[in-house]
GROMACS .gro file of C-alpha atoms in nm:
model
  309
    1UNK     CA    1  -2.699  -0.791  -0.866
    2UNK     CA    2  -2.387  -0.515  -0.974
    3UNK     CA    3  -2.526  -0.278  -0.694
    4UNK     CA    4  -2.530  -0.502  -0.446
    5UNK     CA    5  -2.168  -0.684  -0.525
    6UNK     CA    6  -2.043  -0.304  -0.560
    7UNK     CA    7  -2.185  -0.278  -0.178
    8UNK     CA    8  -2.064  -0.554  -0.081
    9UNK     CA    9  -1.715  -0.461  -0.235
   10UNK     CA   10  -1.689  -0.110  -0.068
   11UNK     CA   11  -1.760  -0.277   0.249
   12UNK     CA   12  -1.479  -0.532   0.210
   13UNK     CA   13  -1.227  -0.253   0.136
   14UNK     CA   14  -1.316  -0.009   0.429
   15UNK     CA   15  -1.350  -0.344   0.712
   16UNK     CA   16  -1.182  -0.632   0.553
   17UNK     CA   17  -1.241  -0.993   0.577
   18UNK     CA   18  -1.236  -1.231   0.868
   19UNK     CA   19  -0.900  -1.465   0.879
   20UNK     CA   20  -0.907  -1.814   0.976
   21UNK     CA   21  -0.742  -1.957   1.280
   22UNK     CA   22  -0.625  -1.644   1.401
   23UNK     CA   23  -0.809  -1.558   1.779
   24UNK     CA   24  -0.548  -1.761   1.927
   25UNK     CA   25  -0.179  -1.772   1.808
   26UNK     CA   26  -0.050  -1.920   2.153
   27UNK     CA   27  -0.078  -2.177   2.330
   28UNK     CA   28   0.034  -2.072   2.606
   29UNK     CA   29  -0.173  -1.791   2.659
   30UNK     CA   30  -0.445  -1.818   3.002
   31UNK     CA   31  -0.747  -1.705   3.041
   32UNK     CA   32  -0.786  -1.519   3.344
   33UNK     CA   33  -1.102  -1.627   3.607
   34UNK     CA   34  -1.217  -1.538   3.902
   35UNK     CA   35  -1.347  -1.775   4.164
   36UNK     CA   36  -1.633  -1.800   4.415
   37UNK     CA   37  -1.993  -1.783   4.442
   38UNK     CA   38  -2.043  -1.438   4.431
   39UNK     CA   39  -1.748  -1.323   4.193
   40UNK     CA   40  -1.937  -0.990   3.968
   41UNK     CA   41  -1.934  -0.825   4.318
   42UNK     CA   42  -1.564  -0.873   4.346
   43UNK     CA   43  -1.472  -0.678   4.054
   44UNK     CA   44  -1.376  -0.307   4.106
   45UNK     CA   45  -1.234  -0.094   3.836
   46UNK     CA   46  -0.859  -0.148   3.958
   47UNK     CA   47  -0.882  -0.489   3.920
   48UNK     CA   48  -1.039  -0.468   3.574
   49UNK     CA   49  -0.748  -0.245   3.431
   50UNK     CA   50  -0.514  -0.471   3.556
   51UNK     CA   51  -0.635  -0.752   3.476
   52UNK     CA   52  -0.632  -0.633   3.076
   53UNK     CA   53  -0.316  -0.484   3.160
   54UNK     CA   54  -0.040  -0.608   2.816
   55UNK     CA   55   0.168  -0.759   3.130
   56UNK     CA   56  -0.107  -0.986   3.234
   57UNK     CA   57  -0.268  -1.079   2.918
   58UNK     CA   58   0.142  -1.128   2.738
   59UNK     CA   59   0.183  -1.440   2.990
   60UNK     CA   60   0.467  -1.543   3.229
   61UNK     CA   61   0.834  -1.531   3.158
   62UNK     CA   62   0.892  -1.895   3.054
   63UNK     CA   63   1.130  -2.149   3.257
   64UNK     CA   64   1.425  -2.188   3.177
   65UNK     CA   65   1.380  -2.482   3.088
   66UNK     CA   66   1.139  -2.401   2.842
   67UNK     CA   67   1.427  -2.147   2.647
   68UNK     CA   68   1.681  -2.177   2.362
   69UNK     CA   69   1.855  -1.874   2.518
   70UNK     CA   70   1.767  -1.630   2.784
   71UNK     CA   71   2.007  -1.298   2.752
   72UNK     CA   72   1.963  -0.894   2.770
   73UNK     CA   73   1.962  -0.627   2.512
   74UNK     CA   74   1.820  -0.317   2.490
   75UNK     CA   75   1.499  -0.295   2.306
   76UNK     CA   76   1.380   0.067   2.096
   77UNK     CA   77   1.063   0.180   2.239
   78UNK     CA   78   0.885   0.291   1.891
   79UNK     CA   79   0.657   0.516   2.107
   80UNK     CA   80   0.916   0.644   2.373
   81UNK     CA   81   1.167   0.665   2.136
   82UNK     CA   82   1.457   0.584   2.373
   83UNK     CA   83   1.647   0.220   2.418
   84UNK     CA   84   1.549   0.021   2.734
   85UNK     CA   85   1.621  -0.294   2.910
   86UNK     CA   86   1.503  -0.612   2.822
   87UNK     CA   87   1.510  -0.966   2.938
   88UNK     CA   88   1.477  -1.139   2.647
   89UNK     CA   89   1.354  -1.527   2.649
   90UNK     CA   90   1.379  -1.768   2.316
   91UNK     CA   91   1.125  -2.027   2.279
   92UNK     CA   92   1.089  -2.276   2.023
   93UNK     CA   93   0.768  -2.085   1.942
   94UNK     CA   94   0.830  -1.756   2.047
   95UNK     CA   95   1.057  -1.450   2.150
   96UNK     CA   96   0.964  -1.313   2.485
   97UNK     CA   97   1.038  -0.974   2.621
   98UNK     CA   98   0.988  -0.903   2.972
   99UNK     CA   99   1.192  -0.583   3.190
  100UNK     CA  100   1.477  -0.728   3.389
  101UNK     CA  101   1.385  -0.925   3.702
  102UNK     CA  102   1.027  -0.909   3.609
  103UNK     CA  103   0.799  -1.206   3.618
  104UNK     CA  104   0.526  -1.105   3.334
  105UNK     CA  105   0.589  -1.078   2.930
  106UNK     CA  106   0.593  -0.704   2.826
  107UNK     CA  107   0.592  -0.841   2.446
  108UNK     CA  108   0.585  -1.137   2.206
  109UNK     CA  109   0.693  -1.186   1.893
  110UNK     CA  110   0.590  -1.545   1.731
  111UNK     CA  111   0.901  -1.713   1.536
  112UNK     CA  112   0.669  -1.842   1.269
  113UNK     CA  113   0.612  -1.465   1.130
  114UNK     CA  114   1.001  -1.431   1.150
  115UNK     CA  115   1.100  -1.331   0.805
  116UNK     CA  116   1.455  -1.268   0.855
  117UNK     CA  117   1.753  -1.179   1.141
  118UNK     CA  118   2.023  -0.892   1.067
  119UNK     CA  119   2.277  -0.711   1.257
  120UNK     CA  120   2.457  -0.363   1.159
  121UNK     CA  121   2.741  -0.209   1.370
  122UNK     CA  122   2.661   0.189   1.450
  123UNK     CA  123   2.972   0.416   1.580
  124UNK     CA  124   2.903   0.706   1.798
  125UNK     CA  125   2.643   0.525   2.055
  126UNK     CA  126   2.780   0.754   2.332
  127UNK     CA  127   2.397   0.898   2.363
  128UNK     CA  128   2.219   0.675   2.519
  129UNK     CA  129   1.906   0.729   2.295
  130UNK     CA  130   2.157   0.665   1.936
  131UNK     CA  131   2.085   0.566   1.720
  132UNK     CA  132   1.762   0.665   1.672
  133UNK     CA  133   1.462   0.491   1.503
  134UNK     CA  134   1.521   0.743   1.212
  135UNK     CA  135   1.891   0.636   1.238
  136UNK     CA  136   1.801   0.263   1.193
  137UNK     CA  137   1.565   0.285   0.921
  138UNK     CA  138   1.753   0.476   0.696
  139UNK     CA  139   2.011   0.263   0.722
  140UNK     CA  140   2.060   0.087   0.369
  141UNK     CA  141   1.921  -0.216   0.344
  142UNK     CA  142   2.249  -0.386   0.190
  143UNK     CA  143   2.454  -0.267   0.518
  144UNK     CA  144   2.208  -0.544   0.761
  145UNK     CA  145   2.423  -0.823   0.764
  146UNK     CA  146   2.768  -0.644   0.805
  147UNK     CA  147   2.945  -0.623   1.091
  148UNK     CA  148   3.218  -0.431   1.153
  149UNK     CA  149   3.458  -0.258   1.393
  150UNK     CA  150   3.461   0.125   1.382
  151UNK     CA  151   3.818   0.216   1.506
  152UNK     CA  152   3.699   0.607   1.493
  153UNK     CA  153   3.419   0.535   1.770
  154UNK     CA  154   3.278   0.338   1.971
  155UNK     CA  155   3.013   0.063   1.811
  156UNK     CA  156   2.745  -0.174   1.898
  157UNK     CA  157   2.567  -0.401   1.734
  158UNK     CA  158   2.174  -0.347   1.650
  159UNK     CA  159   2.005  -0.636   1.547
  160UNK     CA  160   1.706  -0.631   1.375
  161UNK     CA  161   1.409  -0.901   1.380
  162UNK     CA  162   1.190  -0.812   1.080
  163UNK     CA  163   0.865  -0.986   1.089
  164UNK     CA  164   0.626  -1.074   0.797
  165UNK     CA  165   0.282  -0.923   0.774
  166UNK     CA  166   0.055  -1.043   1.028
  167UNK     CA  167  -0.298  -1.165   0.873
  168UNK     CA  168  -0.457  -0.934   1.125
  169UNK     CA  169  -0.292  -0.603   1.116
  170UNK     CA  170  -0.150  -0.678   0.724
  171UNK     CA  171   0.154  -0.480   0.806
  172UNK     CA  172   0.530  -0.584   0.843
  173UNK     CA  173   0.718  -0.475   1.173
  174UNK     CA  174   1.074  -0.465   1.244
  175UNK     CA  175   1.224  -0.463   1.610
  176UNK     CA  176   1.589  -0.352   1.676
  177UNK     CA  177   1.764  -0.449   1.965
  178UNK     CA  178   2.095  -0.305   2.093
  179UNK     CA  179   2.356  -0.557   2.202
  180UNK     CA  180   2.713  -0.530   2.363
  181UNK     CA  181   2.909  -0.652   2.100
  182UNK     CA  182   2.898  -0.784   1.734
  183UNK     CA  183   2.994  -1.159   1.923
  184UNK     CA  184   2.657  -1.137   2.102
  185UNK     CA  185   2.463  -1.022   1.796
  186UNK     CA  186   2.583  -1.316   1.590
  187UNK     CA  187   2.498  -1.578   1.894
  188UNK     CA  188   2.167  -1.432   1.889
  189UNK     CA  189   2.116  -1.417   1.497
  190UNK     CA  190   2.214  -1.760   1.486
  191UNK     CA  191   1.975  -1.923   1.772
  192UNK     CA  192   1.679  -1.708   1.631
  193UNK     CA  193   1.693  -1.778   1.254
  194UNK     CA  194   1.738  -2.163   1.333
  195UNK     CA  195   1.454  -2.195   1.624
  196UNK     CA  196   1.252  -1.946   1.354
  197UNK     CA  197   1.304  -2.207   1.048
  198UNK     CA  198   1.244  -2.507   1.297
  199UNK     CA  199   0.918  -2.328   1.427
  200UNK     CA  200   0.801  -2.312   1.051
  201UNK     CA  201   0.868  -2.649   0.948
  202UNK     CA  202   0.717  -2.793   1.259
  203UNK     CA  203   0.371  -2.597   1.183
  204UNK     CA  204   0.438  -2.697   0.762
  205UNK     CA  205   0.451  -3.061   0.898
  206UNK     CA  206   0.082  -3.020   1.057
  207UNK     CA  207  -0.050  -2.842   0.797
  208UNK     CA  208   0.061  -3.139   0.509
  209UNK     CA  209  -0.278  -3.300   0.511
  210UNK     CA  210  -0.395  -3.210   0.137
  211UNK     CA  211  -0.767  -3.010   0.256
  212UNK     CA  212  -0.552  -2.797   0.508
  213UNK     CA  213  -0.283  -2.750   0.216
  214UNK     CA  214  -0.570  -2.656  -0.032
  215UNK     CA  215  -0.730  -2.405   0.246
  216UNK     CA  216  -0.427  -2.226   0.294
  217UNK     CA  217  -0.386  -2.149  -0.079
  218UNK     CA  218  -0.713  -2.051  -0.172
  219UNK     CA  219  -0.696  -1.806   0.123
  220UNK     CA  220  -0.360  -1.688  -0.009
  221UNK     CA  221  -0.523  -1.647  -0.360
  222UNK     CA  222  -0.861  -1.463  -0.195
  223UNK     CA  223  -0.648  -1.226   0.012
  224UNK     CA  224  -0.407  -1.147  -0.254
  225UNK     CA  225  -0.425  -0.777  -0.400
  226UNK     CA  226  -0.424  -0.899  -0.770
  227UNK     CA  227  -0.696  -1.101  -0.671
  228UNK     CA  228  -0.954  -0.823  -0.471
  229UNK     CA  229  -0.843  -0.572  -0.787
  230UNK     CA  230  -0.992  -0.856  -1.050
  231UNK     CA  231  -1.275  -0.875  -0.861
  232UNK     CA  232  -1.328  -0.477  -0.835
  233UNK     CA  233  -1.310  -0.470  -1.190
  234UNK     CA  234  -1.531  -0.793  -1.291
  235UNK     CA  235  -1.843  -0.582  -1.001
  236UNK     CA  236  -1.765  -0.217  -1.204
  237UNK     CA  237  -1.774  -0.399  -1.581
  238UNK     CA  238  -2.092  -0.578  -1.467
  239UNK     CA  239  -2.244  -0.261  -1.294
  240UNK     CA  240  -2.206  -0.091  -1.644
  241UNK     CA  241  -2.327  -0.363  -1.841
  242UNK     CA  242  -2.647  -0.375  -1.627
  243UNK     CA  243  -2.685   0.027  -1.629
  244UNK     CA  244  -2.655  -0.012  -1.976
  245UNK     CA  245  -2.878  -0.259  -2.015
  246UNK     CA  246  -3.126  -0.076  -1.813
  247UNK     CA  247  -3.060   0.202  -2.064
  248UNK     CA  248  -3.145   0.023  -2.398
  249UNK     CA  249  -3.441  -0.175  -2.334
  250UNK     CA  250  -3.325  -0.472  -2.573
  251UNK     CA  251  -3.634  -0.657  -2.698
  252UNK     CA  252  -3.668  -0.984  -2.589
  253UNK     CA  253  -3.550  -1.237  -2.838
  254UNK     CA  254  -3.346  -1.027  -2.997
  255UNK     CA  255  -2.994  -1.028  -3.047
  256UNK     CA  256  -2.870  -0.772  -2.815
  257UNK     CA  257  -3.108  -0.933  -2.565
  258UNK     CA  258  -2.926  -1.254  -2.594
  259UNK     CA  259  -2.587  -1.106  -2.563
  260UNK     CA  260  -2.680  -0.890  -2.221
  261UNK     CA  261  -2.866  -1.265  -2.112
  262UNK     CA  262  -2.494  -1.428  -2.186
  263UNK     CA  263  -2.309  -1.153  -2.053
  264UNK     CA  264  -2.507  -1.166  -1.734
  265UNK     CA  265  -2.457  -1.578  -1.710
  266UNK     CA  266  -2.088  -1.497  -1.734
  267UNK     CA  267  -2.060  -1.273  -1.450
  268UNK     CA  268  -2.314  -1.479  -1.259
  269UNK     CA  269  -2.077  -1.801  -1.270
  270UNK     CA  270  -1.753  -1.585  -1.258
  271UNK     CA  271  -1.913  -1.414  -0.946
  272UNK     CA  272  -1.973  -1.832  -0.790
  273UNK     CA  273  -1.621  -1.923  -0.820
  274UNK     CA  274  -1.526  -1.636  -0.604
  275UNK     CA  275  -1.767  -1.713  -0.391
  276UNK     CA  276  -1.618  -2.107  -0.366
  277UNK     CA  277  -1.301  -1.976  -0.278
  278UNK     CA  278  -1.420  -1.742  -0.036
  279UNK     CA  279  -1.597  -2.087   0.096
  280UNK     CA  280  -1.245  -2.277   0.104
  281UNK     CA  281  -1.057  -2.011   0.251
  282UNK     CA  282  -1.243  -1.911   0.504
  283UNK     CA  283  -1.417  -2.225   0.612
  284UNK     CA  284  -1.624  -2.295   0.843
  285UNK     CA  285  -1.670  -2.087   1.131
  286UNK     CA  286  -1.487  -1.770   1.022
  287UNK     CA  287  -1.728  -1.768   0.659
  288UNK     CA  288  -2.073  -1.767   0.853
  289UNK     CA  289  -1.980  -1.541   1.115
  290UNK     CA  290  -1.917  -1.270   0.877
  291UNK     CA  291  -2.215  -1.048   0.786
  292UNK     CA  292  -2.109  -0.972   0.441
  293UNK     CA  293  -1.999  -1.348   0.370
  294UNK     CA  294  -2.332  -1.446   0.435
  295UNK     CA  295  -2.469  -1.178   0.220
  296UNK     CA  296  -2.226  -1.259  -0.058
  297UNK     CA  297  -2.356  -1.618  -0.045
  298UNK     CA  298  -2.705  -1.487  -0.057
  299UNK     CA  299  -2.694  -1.284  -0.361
  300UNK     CA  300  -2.509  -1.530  -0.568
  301UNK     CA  301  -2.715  -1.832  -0.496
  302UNK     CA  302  -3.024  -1.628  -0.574
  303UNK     CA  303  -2.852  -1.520  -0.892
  304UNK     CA  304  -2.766  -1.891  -1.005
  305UNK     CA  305  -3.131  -2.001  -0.949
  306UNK     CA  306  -3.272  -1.728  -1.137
  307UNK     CA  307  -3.024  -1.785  -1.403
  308UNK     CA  308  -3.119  -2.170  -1.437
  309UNK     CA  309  -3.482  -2.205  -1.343
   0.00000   0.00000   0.00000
């Protein structure tokens, strides 16, 4: 049983685990289709590409409507390294980019995996490109939050949007946007924390029934580091317990036989409750599509019955 839970570990570590609820984060995403009778010969390799182009599968620019605030900033291109225009549309769900005049989202963010909103004033912006990435994440962490007026240069405000760690990538990401002035940075601080704290309560409020409650913590518990480390060490103990074993020959009845046979319930059990909260968190559909979930349930529940019958 150790050799295959150590498998079973090493696989978790290099793929990880499947997430619940997460192949579709908005609803206002659309799926695209193409009509007629005869539509597989109307697809040519132009249309494909755009059709998975980030414009197309980001969505519309919402109505107006539909927004909190619609206003422009200048956005830094992580992989261009430069500033550039941005439209920039606030939902009660979401914060749209899109390039000026353009009807198609170039990027999301959702406001529910909004941890926090900042500003900082930099002087010197006469280069177009400053400050640079480097530039703004250097900058101490105490100085977000201060704005101020640089009377030896000129200054604009950056604001930063710091997201949480999504459940799929498991990595925080902060965006900075460039405004005009340190008035326009607070405006936009202001609208975004308080549609971002309304977003969360509004999804807290549908989440209060007690099994969705429960869910959500025992997938907080099975995803936690402290959690996946117990669990690496409870497989390696009972690896070398059984190699040990292996290496002893105990003779039946005796009482280092009886100590391996209660060692080897205690794992077994230990082993089930991580299995029922791998069952809780990741229930229903996301559990049984997973390979190694299965497998996992496999090994332990022919582990329990040869423990007990």
């Amino acid at each position: 049983m150790a050799a295959l839970m150590a498998a079973r570990r090493r696989r978790r570590q290099t793929t990880g685990g499947s997430i619940p609820g997460t192949s579709m984060t908005n609803p206002d995403y659309q799926a695209l289709t193409l009509e007629g009778e005869d539509a597989d010969s109307l697809i040519t390799p132009g249309m494909a590409e755009e059709s998975m182009s980030a414009n197309v599968l980001m969505g519309t620019t919402p109505q107006p409507a539909e927004c909190i605030k619609i206003g422009n900033m200048e956005k830094m291109m992580d992989s261009e390294l430069k500033w550039s225009d941005r439209t920039v549309y606030l939902t009660r769900t979401e914060l749209g980019l899109a390039l000026p005049d353009a009807g198609s989202l170039k990027d999301v963010v959702l406001l529910h995996l909004i941890k926090n909103v900042a500003a900082h004033s930099f002087k010197d912006v006469g280069d177009s490109n400053s400050p640079s990435t480097t530039d703004l994440l250097k900058a101490n962490s105490h100085a977000w939050g201060q704005l101020q007026t640089h009377t030896d240069g000129e200054s604009k405000a950056i604001l930063r949007v710091q997201t949480i760690a999504e459940e799929s990538s498991g990595a925080e990401r902060p965006y900075f946007f460039r405004t005009d002035s340190d008035a326009t940075a607070k405006d936009w601080i202001e609208k975004i924390q308080s549609a971002a704290d309304e977003c969360k309560r509004a999804l807290e409020r549908r989440e209060r029934n007690s099994i969705q409650r429960f869910q959500k913590m025992a997938h907080t518990c099975y995803v936690s580091s402290p959690f996946q480390n117990a669990v690496a060490v409870l497989i390696s103990a009972n690896f070398v317990i059984n190699a040990t074993q292996s290496e002893m020959h105990p003779q039946p009845g005796t009482t280092l036989d009886r100590v391996f046979s209660e060692l080897d319930m205690v794992f077994t059990i230990i082993f089930a409750v991580e299995l029922g909260i791998n069952l809780m968190a990741h229930w229903f559909r996301p559990f049984w599509s997973d390979g190694w979930s299965v497998f996992d349930f496999i090994v332990v529940t022919v582990s329990l019955l040869a423990l007990f019958f």
